[in-house]
Short mmCIF file of C-alpha atoms and ligand atoms in Angstrom, two decimals:
data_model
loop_
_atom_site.label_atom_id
_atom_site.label_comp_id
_atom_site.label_asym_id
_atom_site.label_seq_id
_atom_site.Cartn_x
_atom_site.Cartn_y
_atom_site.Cartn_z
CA UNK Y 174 171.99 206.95 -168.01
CA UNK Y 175 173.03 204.87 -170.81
CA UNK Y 176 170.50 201.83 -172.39
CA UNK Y 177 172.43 198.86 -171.35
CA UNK Y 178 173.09 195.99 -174.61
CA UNK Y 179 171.08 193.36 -174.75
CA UNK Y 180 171.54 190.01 -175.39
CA UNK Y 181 169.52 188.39 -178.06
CA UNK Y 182 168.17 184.67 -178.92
CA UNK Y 183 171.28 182.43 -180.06
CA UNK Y 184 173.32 183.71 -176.31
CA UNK Y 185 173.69 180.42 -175.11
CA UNK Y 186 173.25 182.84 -171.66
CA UNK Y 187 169.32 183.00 -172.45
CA UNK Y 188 169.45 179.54 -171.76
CA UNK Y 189 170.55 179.10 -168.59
CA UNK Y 190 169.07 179.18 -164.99
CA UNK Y 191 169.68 182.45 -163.12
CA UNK Y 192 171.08 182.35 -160.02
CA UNK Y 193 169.42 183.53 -156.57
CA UNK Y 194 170.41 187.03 -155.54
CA UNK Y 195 172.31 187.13 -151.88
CA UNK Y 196 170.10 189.49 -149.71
CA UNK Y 197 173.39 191.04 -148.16
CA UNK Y 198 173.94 192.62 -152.24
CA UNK Y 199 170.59 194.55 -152.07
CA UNK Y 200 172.16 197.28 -149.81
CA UNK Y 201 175.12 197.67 -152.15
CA UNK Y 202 175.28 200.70 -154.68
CA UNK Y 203 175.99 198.81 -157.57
CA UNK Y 204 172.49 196.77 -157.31
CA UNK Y 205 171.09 200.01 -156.43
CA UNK Y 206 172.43 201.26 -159.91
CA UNK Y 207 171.40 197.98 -161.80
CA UNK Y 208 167.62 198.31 -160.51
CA UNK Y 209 167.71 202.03 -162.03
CA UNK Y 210 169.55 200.82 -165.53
CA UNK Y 211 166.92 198.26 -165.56
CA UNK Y 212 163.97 200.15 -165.19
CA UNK Y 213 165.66 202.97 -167.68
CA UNK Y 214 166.51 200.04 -170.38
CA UNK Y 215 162.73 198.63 -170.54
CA UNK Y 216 161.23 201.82 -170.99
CA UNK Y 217 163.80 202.95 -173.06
CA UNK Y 218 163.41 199.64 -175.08
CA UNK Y 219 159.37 200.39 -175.44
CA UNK Y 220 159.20 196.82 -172.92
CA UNK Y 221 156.83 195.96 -170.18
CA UNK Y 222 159.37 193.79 -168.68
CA UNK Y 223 163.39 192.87 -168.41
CA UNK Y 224 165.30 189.99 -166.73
CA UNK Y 225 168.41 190.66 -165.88
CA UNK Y 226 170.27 187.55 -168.53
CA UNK Y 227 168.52 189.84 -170.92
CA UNK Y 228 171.32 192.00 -170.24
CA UNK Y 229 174.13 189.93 -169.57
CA UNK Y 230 173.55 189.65 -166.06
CA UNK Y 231 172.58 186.11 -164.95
CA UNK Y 232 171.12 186.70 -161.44
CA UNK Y 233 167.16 186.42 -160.65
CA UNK Y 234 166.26 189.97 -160.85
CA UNK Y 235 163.20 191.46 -163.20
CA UNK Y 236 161.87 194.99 -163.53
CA UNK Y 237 158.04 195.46 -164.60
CA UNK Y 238 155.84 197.56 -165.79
CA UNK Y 239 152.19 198.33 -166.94
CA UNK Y 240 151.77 201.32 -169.06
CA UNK Y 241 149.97 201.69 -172.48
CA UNK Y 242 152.50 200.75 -175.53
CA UNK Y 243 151.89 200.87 -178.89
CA UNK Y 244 151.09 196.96 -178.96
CA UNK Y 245 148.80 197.73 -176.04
CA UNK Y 246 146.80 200.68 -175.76
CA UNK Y 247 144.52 200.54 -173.51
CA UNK Y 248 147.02 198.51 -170.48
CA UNK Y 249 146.21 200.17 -167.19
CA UNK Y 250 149.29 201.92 -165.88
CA UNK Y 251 151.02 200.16 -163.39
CA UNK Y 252 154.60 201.63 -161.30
CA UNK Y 253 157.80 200.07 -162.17
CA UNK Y 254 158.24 197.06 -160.12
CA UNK Y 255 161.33 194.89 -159.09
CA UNK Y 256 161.12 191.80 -158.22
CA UNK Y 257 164.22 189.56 -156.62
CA UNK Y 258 164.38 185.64 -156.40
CA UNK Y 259 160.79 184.94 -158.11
CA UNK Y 260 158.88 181.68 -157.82
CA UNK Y 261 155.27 181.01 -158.44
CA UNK Y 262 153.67 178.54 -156.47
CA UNK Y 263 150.22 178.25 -158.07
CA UNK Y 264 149.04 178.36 -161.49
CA UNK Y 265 145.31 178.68 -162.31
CA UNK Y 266 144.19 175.76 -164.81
CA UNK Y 267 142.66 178.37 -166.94
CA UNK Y 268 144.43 179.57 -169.74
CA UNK Y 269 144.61 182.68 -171.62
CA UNK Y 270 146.33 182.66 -175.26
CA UNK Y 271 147.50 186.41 -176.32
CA UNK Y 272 150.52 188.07 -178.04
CA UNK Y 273 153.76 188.34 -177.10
CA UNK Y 274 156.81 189.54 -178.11
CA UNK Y 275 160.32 189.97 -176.56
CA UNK Y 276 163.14 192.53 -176.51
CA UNK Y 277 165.65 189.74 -177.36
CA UNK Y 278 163.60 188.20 -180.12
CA UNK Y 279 163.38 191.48 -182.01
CA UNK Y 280 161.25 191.79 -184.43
CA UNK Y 281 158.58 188.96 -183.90
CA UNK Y 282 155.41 188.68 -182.10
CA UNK Y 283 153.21 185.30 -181.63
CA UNK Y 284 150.12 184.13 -179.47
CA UNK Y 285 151.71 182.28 -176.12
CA UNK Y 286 148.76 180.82 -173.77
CA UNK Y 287 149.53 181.48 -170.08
CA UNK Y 288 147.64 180.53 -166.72
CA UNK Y 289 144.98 183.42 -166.55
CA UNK Y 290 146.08 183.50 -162.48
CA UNK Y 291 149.04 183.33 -160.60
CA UNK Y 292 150.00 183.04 -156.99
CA UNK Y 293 153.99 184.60 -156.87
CA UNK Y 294 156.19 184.97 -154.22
CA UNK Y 295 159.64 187.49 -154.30
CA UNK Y 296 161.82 190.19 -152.54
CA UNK Y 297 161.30 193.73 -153.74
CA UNK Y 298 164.17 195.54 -153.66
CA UNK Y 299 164.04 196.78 -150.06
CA UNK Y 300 164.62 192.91 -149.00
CA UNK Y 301 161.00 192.66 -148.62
CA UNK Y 302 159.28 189.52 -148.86
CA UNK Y 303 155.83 189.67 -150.97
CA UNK Y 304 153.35 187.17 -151.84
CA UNK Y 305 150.89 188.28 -154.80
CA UNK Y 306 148.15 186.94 -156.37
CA UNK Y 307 147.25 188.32 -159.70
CA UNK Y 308 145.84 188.18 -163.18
CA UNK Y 309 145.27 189.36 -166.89
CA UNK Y 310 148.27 191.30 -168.28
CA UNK Y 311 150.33 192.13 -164.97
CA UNK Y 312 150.05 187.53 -164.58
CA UNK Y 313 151.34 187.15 -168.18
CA UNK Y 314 154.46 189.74 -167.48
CA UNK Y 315 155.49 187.86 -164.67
CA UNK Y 316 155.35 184.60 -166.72
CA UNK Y 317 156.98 185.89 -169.03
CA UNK Y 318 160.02 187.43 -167.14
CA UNK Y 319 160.30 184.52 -164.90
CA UNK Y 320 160.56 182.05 -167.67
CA UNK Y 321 163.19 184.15 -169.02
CA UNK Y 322 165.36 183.36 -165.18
CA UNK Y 323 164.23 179.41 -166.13
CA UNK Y 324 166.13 179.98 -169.81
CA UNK Y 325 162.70 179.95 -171.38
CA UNK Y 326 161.62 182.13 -174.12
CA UNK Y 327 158.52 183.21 -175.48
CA UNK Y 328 158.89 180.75 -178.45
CA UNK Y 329 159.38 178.14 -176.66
CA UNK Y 330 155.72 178.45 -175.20
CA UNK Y 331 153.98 179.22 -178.55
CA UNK Y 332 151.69 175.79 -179.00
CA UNK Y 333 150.77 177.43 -182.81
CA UNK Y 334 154.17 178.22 -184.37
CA UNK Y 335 151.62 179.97 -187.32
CA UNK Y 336 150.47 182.51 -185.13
CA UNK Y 337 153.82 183.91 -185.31
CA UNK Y 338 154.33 186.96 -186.84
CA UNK Y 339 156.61 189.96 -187.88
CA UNK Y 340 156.27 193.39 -186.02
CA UNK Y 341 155.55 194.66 -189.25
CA UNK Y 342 152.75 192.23 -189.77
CA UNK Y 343 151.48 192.42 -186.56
CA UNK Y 344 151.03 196.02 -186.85
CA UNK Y 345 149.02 195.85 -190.18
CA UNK Y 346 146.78 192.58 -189.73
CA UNK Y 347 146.31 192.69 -185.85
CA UNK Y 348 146.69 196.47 -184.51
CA UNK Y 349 145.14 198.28 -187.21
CA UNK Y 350 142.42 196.00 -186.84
CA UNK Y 351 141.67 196.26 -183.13
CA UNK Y 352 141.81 200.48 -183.83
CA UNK Y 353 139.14 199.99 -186.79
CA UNK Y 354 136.70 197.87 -184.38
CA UNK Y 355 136.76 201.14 -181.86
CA UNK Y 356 135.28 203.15 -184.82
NI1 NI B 466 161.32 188.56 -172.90
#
């Protein structure tokens, strides 16, 4: 399976609204192949989550997933997930500010505050219908991905443009830090 090319920020395609996914196109083969290139690409990419404009493909369709990464060692592991036609319908008032970063922004991470709880409704992709309230990390991913369907990106949502920072230096000042506070 081959990592499929992304697009990157500047693709006026990252800016535009997905489009809903037609139930009838779950049972094809080709979405049956997407979901798997998906899933291969984020791993493959060292992400926790892809939207499908992220790869050319301007449909509402997401693949998650919780597992440790080097920016986050100690995530809970969580199976790969797809998710069709997302919408959240609640949004707790509390907010949670942590780092992001984005597999078309390469190279940059910055602090984006979220709603600490979500209430989200989709179709996995068996065509089932889920409703699912969550939190933390797995809330922010969805967030994340689903602004991504709303041609949002992670920049757009930074309210402190000076938290921004390169991978580089995000590695030395923030990382390397949280490791020396374990000692
Ligand atoms: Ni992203």
């Amino acid at each position: 399976m081959n990592v499929l090319p992304r697009t990157e920020i500047g693709d006026p395609l990252l800016r535009k609204k997905a489009r809903r996914i037609p139930k009838a196109y779950l049972r094809s083969q080709a979405f049956k192949d997407l979901c798997r290139s998906m899933v291969y690409t984020m791993r493959r990419s060292g992400g926790v989550g892809l939207a499908a404009p992220q790869i050319g493909f301007p449909y509402a369709l997401i693949s998650m997933e919780m597992r440790p990464t080097r920016s986050r060692p100690s995530a809970k592991g969580k199976k790969p997930l797809i998710v069709i036609n997302p919408k959240i319908t609640s949004f707790s008032k509390e907010r949670t500010s942590d780092w992001e970063g984005c597999l078309s922004v390469p190279g940059l991470r910055g602090k984006v505050p979220r709603a600490r709880k979500i209430t989200v409704e989709y179709m996995t992709a068996e065509g089932e219908k889920v409703t699912e309230n969550t939190s933390g990390l797995w809330a922010r991913i969805f967030q994340h991905e689903i602004d991504h369907l709303n041609g949002i990106l992670f920049v757009d949502r930074i309210e402190d443009t000076r938290t921004l920072m390169t991978v580089r230096e995000f590695r030395e000042r923030v990382l390397e830090k949280r490791k020396k506070r374990k000692v």
